[in-house]
Coordinates of C-alpha atoms and ligand atoms in Angstrom, one line a residue:
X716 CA 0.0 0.0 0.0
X717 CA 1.4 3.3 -0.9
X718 CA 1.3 6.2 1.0
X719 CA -0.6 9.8 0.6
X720 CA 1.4 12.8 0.8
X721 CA -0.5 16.0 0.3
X722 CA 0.3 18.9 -1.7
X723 CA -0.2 22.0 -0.5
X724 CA 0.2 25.0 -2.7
X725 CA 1.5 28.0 -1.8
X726 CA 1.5 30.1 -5.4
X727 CA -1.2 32.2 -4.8
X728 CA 0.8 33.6 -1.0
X729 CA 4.4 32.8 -1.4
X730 CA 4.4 33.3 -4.9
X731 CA 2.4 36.1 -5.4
X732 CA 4.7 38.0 -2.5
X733 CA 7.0 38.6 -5.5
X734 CA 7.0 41.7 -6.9
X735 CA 5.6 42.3 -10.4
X736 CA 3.5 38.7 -9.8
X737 CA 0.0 40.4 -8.4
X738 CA -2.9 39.1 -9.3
X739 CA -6.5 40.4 -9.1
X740 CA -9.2 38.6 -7.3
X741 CA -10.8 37.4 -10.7
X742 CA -7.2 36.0 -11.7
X743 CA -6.5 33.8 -8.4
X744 CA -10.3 32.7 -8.5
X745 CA -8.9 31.4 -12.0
X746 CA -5.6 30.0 -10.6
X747 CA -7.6 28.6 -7.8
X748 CA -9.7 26.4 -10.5
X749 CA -7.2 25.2 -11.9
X750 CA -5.6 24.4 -8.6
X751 CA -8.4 22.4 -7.7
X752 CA -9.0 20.8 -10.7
X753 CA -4.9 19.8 -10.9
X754 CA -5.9 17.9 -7.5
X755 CA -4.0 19.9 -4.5
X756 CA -5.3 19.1 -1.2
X757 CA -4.7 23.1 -0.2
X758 CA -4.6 26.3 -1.4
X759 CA -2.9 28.8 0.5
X760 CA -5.2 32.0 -0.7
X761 CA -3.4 34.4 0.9
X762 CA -2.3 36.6 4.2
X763 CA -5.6 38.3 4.7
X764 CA -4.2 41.4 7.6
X765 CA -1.5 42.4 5.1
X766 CA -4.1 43.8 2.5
X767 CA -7.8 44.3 2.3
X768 CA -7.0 42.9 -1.4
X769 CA -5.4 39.5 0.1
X770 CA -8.5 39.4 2.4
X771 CA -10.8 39.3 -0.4
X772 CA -9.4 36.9 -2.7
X773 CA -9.5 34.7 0.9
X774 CA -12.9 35.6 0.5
X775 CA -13.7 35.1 -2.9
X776 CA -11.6 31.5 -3.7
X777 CA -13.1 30.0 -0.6
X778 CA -16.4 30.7 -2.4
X779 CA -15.5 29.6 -5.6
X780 CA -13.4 26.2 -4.5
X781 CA -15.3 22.9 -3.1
X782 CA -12.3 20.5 -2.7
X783 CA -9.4 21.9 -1.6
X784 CA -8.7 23.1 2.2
X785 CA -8.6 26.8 2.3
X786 CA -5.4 28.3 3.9
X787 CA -4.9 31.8 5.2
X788 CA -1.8 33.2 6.8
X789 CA -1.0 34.6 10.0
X790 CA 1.7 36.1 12.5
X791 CA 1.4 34.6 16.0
X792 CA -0.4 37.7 16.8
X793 CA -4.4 37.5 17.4
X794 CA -5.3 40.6 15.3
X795 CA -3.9 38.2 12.2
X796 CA -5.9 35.5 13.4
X797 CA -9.1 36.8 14.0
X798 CA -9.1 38.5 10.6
X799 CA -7.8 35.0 9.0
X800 CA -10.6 33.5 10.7
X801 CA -13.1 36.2 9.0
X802 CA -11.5 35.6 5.6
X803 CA -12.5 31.9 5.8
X804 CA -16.4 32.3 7.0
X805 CA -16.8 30.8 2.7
X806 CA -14.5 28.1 3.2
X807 CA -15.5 24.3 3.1
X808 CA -12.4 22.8 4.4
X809 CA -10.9 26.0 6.3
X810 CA -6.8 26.2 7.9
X811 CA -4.9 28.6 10.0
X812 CA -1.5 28.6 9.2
X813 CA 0.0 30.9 12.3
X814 CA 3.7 31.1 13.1
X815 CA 6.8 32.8 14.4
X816 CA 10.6 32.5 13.9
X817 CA 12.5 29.8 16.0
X818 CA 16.1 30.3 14.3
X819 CA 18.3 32.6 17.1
X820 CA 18.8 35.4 14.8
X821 CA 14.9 35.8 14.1
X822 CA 14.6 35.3 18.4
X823 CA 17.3 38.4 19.3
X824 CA 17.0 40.4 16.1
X825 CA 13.4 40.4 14.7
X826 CA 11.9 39.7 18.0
X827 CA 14.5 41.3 20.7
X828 CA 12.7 38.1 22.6
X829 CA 14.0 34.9 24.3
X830 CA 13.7 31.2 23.4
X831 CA 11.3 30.6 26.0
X832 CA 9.0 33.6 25.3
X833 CA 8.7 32.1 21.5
X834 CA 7.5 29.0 22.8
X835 CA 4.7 30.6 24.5
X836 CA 4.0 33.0 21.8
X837 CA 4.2 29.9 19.3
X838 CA 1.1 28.3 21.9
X839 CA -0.5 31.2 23.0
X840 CA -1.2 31.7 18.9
X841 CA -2.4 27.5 18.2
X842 CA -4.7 27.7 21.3
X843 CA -6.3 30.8 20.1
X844 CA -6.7 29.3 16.5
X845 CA -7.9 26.9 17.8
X846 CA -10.6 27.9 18.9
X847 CA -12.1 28.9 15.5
X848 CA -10.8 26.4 13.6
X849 CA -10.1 22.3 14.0
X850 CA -7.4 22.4 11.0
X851 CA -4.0 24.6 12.6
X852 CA -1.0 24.6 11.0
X853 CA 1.9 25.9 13.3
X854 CA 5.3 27.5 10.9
X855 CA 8.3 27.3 13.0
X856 CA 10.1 30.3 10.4
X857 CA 13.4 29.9 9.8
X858 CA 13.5 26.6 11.2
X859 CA 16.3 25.8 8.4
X860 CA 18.6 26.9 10.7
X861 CA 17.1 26.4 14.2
X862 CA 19.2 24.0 15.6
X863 CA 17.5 20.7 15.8
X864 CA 16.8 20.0 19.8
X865 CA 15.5 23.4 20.2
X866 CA 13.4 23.2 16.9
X867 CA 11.6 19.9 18.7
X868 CA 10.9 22.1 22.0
X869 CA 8.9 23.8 19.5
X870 CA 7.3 21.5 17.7
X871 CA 6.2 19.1 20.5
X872 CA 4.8 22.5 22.5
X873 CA 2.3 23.7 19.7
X874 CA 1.4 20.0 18.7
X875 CA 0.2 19.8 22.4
X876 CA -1.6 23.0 22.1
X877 CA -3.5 21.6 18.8
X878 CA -1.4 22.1 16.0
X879 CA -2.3 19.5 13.2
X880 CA 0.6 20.5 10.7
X881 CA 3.8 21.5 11.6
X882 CA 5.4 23.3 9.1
X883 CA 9.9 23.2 9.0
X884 CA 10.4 26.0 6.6
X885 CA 13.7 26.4 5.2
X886 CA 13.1 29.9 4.4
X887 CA 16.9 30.5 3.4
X888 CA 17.1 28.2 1.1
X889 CA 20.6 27.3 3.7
X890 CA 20.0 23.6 3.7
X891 CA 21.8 20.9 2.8
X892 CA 19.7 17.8 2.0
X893 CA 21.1 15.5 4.2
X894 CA 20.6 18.5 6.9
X895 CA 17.3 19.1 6.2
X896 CA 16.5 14.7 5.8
X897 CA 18.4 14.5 9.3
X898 CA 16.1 17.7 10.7
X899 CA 13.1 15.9 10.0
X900 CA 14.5 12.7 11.1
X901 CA 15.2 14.1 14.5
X902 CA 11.7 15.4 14.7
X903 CA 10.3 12.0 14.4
X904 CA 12.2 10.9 16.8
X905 CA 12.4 13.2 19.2
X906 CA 8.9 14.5 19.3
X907 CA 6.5 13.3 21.9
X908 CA 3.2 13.4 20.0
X909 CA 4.7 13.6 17.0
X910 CA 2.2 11.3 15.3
X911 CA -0.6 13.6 16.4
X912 CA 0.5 15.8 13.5
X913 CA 1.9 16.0 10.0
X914 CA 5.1 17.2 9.5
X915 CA 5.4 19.8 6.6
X916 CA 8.3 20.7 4.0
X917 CA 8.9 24.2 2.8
X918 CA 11.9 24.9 1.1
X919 CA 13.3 27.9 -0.9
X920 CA 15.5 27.8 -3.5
X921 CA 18.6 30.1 -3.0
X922 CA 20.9 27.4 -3.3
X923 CA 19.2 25.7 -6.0
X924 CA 18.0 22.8 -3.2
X925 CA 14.7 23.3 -2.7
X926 CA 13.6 20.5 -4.9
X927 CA 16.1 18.0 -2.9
X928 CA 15.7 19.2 0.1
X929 CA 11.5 18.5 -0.4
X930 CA 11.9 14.8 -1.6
X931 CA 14.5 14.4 1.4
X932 CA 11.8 15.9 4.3
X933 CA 9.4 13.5 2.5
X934 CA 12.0 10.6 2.7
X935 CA 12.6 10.9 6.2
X936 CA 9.0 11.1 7.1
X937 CA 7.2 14.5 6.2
X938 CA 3.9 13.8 4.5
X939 CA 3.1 17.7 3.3
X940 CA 5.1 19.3 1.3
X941 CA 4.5 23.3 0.6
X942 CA 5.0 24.0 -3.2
X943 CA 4.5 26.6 -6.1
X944 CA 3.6 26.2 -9.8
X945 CA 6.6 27.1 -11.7
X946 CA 8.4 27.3 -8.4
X947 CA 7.6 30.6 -8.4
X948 CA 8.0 32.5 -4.7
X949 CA 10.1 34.9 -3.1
X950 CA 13.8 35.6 -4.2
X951 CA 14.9 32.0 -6.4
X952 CA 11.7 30.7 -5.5
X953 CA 10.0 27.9 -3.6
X954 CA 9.8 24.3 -4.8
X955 CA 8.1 23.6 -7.9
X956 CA 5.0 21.4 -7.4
X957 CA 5.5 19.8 -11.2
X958 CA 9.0 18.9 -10.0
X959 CA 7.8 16.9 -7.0
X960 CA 4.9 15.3 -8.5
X961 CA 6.9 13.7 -11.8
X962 CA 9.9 12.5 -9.6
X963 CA 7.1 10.6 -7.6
X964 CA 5.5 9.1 -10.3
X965 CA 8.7 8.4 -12.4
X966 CA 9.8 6.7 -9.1
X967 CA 7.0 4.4 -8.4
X968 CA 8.9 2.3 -5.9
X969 CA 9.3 4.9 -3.0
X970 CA 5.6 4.2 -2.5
X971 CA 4.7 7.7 -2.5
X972 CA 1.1 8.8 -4.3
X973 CA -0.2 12.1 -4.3
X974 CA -3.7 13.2 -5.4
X975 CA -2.4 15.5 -8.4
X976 CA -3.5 14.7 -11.9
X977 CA -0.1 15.5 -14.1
X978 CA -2.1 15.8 -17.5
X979 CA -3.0 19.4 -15.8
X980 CA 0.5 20.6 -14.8
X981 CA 1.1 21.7 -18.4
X982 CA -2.0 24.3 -18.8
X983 CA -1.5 25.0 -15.3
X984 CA 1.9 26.1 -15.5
X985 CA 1.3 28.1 -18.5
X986 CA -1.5 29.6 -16.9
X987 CA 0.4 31.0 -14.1
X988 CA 3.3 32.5 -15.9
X989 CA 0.8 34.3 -18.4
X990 CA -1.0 35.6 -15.6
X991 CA 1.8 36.8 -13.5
X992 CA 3.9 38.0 -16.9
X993 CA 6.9 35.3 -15.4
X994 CA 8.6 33.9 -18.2
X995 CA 9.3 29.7 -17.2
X996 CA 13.0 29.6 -18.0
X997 CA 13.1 27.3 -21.3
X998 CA 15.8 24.8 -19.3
X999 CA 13.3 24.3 -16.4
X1000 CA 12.5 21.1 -15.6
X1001 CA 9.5 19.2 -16.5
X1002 CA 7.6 22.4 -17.9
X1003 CA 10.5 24.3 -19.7
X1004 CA 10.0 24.5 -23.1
X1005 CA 13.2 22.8 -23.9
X1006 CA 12.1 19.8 -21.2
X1007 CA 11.0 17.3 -24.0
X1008 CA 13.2 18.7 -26.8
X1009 CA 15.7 17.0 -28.3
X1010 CA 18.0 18.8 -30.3
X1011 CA 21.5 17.1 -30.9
X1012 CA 21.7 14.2 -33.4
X1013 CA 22.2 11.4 -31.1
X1014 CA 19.6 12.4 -29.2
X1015 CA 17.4 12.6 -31.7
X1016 CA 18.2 9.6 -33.4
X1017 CA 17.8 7.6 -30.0
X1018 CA 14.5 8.6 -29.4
X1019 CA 12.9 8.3 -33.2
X1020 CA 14.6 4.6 -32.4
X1021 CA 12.7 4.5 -29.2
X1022 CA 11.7 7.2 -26.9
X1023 CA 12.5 5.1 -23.8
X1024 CA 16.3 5.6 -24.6
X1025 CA 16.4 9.6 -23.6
X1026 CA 12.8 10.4 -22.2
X1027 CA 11.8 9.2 -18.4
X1028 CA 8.6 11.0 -19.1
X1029 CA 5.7 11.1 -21.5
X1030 CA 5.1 14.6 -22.6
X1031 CA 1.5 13.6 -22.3
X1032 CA 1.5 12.5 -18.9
X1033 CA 2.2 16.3 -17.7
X1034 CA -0.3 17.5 -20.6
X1035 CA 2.0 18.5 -23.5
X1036 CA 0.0 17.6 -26.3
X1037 CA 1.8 18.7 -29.7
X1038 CA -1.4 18.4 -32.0
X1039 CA -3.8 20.6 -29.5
X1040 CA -1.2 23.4 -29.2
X1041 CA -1.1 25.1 -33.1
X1042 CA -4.1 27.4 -33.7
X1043 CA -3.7 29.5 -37.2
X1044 CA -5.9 31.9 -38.9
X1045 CA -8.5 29.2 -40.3
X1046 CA -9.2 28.1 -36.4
X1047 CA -12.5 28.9 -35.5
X1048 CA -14.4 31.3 -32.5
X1049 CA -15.2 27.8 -30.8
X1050 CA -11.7 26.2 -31.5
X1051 CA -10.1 29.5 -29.9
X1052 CA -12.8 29.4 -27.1
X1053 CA -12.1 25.8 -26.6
X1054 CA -8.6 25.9 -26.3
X1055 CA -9.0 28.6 -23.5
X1056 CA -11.0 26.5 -21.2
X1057 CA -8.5 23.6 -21.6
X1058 CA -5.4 26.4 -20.6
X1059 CA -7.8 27.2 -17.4
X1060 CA -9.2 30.6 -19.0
X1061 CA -13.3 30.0 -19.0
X1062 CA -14.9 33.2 -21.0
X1063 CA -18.8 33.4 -20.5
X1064 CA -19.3 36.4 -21.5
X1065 CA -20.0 36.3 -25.6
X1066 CA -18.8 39.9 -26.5
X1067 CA -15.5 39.3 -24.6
X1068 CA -15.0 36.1 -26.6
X1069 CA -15.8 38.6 -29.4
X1070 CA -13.1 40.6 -28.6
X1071 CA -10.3 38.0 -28.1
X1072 CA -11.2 36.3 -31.5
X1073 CA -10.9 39.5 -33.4
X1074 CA -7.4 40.2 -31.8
X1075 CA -6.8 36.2 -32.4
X1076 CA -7.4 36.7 -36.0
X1077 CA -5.4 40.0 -36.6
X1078 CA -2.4 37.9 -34.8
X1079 CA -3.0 35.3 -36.8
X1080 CA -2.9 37.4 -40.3
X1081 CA 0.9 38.2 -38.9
X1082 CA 2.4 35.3 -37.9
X1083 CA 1.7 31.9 -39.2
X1084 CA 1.1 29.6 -35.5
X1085 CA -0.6 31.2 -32.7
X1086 CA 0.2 29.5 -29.4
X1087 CA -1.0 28.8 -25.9
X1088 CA 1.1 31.7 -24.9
X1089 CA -0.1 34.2 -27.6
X1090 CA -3.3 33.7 -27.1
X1091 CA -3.3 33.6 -23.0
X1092 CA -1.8 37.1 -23.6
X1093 CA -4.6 38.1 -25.6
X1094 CA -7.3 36.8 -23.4
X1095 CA -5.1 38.9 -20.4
X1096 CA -5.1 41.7 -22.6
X1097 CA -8.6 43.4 -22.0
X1098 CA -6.5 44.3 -18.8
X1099 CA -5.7 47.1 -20.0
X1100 CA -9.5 48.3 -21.6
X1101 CA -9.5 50.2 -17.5
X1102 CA -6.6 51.9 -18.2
X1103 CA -7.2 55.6 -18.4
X1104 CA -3.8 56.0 -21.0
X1105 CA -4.2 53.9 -23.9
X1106 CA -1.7 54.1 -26.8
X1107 CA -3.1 55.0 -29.6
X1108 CA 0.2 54.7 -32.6
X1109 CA 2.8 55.0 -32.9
X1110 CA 5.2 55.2 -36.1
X1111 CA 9.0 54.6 -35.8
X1112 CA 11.5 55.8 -38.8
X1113 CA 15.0 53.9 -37.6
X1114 CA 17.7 51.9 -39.5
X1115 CA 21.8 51.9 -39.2
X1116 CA 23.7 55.4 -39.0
X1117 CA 20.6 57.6 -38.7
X1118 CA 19.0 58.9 -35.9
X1119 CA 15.8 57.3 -34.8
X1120 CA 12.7 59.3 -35.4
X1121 CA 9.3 58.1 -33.5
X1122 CA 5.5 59.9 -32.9
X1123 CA 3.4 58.7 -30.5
X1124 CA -0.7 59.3 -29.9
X1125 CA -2.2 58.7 -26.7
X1126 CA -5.1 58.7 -25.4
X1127 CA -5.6 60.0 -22.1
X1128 CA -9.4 59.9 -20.6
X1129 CA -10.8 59.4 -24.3
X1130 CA -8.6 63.0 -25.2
X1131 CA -6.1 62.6 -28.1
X1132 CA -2.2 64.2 -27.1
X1133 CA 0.4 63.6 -29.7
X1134 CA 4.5 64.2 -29.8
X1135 CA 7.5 63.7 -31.9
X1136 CA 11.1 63.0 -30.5
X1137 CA 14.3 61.6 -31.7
X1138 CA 16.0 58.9 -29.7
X1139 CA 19.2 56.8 -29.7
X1140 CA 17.3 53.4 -31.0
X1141 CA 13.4 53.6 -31.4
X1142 CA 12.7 52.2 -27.8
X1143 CA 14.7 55.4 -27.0
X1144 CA 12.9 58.2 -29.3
X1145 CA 9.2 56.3 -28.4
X1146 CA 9.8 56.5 -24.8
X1147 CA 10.8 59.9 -25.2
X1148 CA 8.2 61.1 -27.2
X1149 CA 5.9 59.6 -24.3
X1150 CA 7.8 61.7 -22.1
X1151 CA 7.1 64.8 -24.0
X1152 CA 3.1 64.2 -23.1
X1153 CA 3.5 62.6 -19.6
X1154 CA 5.7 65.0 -18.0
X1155 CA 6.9 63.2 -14.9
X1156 CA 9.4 62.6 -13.2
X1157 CA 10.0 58.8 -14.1
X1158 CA 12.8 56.7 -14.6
X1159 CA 13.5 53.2 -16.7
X1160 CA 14.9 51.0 -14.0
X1161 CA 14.9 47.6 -15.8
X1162 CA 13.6 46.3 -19.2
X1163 CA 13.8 43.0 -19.7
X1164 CA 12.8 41.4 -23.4
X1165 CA 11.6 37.8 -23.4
X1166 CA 13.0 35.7 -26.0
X1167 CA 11.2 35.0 -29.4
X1168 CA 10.9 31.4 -29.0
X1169 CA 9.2 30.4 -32.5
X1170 CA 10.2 32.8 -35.3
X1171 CA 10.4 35.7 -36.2
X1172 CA 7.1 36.5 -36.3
X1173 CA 6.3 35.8 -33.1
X1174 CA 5.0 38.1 -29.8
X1175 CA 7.7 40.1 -28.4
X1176 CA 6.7 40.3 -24.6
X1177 CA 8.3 43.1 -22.2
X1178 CA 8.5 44.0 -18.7
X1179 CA 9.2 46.9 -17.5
X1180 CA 9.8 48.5 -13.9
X1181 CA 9.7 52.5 -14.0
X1182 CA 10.4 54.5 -10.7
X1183 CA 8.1 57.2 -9.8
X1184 CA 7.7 59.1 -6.9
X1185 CA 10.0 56.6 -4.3
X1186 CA 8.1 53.7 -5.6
X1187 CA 8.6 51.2 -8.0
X1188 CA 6.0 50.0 -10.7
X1189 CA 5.7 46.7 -12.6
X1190 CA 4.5 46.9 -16.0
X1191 CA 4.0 44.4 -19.3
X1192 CA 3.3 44.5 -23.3
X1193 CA 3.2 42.0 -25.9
X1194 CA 3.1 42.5 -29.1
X1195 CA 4.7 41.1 -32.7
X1196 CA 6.2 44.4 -32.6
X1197 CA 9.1 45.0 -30.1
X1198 CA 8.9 48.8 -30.1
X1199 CA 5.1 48.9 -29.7
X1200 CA 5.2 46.0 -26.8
X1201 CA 8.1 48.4 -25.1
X1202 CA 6.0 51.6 -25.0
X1203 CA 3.0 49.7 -23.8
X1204 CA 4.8 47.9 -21.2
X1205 CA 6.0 51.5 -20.3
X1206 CA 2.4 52.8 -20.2
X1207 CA 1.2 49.7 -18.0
X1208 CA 3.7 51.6 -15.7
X1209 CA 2.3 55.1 -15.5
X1210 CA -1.5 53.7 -15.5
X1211 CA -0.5 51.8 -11.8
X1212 CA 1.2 54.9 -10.5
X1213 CA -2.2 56.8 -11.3
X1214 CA -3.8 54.9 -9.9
X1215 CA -2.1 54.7 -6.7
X1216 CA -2.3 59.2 -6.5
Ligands
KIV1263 O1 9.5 30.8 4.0 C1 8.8 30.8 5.0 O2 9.3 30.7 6.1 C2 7.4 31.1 4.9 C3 6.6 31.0 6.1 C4 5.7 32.2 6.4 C5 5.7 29.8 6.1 O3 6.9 31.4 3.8
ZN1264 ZN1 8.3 30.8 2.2

C-alpha cells in the first residue's frame, strides 16, 4: 500500500509576495480552479491582515473552490488571526496557518525576545486558533537553521496545544539535503506526540535545493510538502509542485502517491506564468520548453529509435500535447474558445469572446502559428480596456547610421495628445516622445525582453519597472512588434502609478 502525501500549494501567497507577480481577485479565482482541478489538497489564498486585497481573494476563492482546504496566513499575533478567521467564514475545508521564527537570529533580532518567550508566543497563537478552527497549522520560520533539539521544543509545544501541521520552513534556502532529511529525522524521533500531526516541508530555492531538500523531508517522514507552480515565490523561488509530483511518479517504488493529476501541470503552468507575466526559464525542468526537446543528433536519433532511450517521461502524462497546441488563422471562435478553457481561462461572456477572437485573428494574419502563450496574452489583454492612457500609434523611422525618429498618440481619458522626439534606438525616441506628453518625473529602471521562442514573427513580450515618486512600478506589453510592446509595457507603468495618486 502506498502512501498519501499532500500537496499544499503555496503560489497564490508565497508566490504572489514577489514583486511584479500580483494578481487580481478574478485571476486567483482562476488559478484557484485550476488548482483544484490539478488535484492539490490546499490552497494557501493568501495573508488576509497584510491587504484588504489578500483578504478578499480569501474571501472570494473560498467561495469559488469545493475541494481543496482553504489556507490563510497569519503572524502569531491575534489581530492576524481573528481576521484569517473572518477571511475563511466561505470556506468548506478552512486552515490557519500561524507562526513565528524559532532560528536565534529571528529570536534576538526580529523579535529582541527569548527562546522561552517564542514558545509561548508559538502556543498562545495554536490555542487561540484553535478555537475557530479544527485544522491549525503551526510554521516554525526559519526553522532551516534552528538547531534541531530546540526546533523539537517547539514543535512538540504547539502540537500539544492543537497544532495538526507542523510546518519546518527552510526559508533560506541554507540547507543541505542530508541536513534538512536529518532535521526531520530528529523530529520524528524526538517529538513526543509527533504522530498527532503531520510534519510539513517548505523549502526555498537560493541554493538551488529546494527540490532535494522536499523529496529528502518526504523521505525521512514529512507527508506535506508546501509548493508553487513554476516554483515561483520569493527571491529564487519555492519548490516547484511539477517537480515533485513527476519524480514521484517516475519513481513508483518509493511508495509515494499524491492526489495531483499530471495531464494538468502543463495548462496550469502556462496559466500561471501568463498571468503573472513570469517567463518559465526554457531549461526548467518538467515544464521548460526545452524539457521534451531533443536537439542534438544522437539524441534525436535515439528517441525516433525508441523514446524510452532519452525520455523518463511522457510529454502527455504532464499534458504536452503537440497536436492541441497550433491554432492558425482558419481556427474557429469555438476552437479558440475551446482551447482557452482547456489552458484554465473560462470566458462566459459572448462579446468578450468577441473581442479575443478578433485580436486572435489580426495575430494570426501576422504570424503563421498562434500559441497557448499568444493567445493567454490576448485573453489577459482586455487588462488594460481600465486603463485611463491607452496608446493610440505610434510610427517609428530607424535603421543603421541615422538617428531614430518616432511619434506617439495617446489617449488619455478618451482625449487625443500627440508628440515627436528623436531617440538613440526607437525604444529610446518612443519612450521619449511619451515623455514629451506625460511630463513626470520617471525613470527606466529595468527592461527585460523575453525571447522569441518560435520565429520571427512571433510576440515580443516586455517587462518593465519604472520608478516614480520613491516607488517602484511593474508593467507588461506583448506584441509582434518590439517597439510597440516596449511603449505599452511602459504605459502599463504610468497607468499603476495613477492609480495609486
Ligand atoms: O518561507 C517561510 O518561512 C514562509 C513562512 C511564512 C511559512 O513562507
Ligand atoms: Zn516561504
Amino acid at each position: 500500500m502506498s502512501e498519501r502525501l499532500f500537496i499544499f500549494d503555496t503560489t497564490l501567497r508565497d508566490g504572489e509576495q514577489v514583486p511584479g507577480c500580483q494578481l487580481n481577485t478574478v485571476e486567483k479565482i482562476q488559478v484557484a480552479k485550476q488548482l483544484e482541478s490539478l488535484g492539490v489538497d490546499v490552497i494557501e489564498a493568501g495573508f488576509p491582515i497584510s491587504s484588504p486585497g489578500d483578504f478578499n481573494s480569501v474571501i472570494e476563492i473560498s467561495k469559488a473552490v469545493t475541494w481543496p482546504t482553504i489556507c490563510a496566513l497569519t503572524r502569531a499575533v491575534q489581530k492576524d488571526i481573528d481576521v484569517a478567521v473572518d477571511s475563511l467564514k466561505y470556506a468548506k475545508r478552512k486552515r490557519i496557518h500561524t507562526g513565528i521564527g524559532t532560528s536565534d537570529s529571528h529570536i534576538k533580532y526580529k523579535f529582541n525576545s527569548n527562546r522561552e518567550e517564542i514558545i509561548e508566543r508559538a502556543v498562545a497563537a495554536v490555542k487561540y486558533a484553535r478555537k475557530y478552527v479544527d485544522d491549525v497549522e503551526f510554521y516554525a520560520e526559519d526553522a532551516g537553521r534552528t538547531d534541531n533539539e530546540y526546533l523539537a521544543r517547539v514543535v512538540e509545544a504547539v502540537v500539544k496545544a492543537g497544532a495538526t501541521v507542523v510546518n519546518i520552513p527552510d526559508t533560506t534556502g541554507y540547507c543541505l539535503p542530508q541536513e534538512y532529511y536529518e532535521k526531520i529525522k530528529y523530529l520524528k524521533e524526538h517529538v513526543d506526540g509527533i504522530d498527532n500531526a503531520i510534519i510539513s516541508t517548505h523549502c526555498h530555492n537560493d541554493l538551488g535545493m529546494a527540490t532535494a531538500n522536499t523529496l529528502n523531508g518526504v523521505l525521512a517522514g514529512a507527508r506535506q510538502v508546501e509548493v508553487t507552480i513554476n516554483g515561483i515565490g520569493e527571491r529564487a523561488g519555492n519548490t516547484s509542485l511539477e517537480e515533485i509530483a513527476m519524480i514521484l511518479k517516475c519513481h513508483k517504488y518509493l511508495n509515494i502517491d499524491t492526489n495531483i493529476n499530471t495531464t494538468k501541470i502543463y495548462p496550469v503552468s502556462r496559466l500561471v506564468s501568463s498571468l503573472m507575466n513570469m517567463p518559465v526559464q526554457p531549461n526548467k525542468a518538467v515544464v521548460g520548453r526545452n524539457a521534451f526537446a531533443h536537439s542534438s543528433g544522437i539524441h534525436q536519433d535515439g528517441v525516433l529509435k525508441n523514446v524510452k532511450t532519452y525520455e523518463i517521461m511522457d510529454p502527455k502524462d504532464v499534458g504536452l500535447d503537440e497536436n492541441s497546441i497550433v491554432l492558425t488563422a482558419r481556427s474557429g471562435r469555438a476552437a479558440l474558445k475551446y482551447r482557452l478553457s482547456v489552458l484554465g481561462v473560462n470566458v462566459d461572456d459572448e462579446d468578450k469572446v468577441d473581442n479575443i477572437y478578433q485580436a486572435f485573428l489580426r495575430l494570426a494574419d501576422q504570424k503563421k502559428e498562434v500559441t497557448d502563450d499568444d493567445i493567454l496574452m490576448l485573453a489577459g489583454a482586455d487588462r488594460t480596456a481600465s486603463h485611463s492612457i491607452k496608446l493610440d500609434y505610434l510610427q517609428v523611422t530607424t535603421g543603421k547610421g541615422v538617428r531614430s525618429v518616432a511619434s506617439i498618440g495617446l489617449d488619455i481619458s478618451n482625449q487625443k495628445f500627440e508628440a515627436a522626439a528623436t531617440g538613440n534606438g526607437p525604444v529610446d525616441a518612443a519612450i521619449k516622445a511619451l515623455k514629451k506628453i506625460i511630463m513626470k518625473q520617471m525613470t527606466l529602471k529595468e527592461f527585460t525582453i523575453q525571447a522569441i521562442s518560435k520565429g520571427s514573427d512571433d510576440v515580443g513580450k516586455v517587462h518593465m519597472q519604472v520608478e516614480y515618486d520613491g516607488s517602484l512600478y511593474y508593467g507588461f506589453g506583448a506584441n509582434t512588434d518590439i517597439v510597440t510592446a516596449s511603449v505599452e509595457a511602459y504605459i502599463d507603468c504610468i497607468n499603476k502609478f495613477r492609480i495609486r495618486e
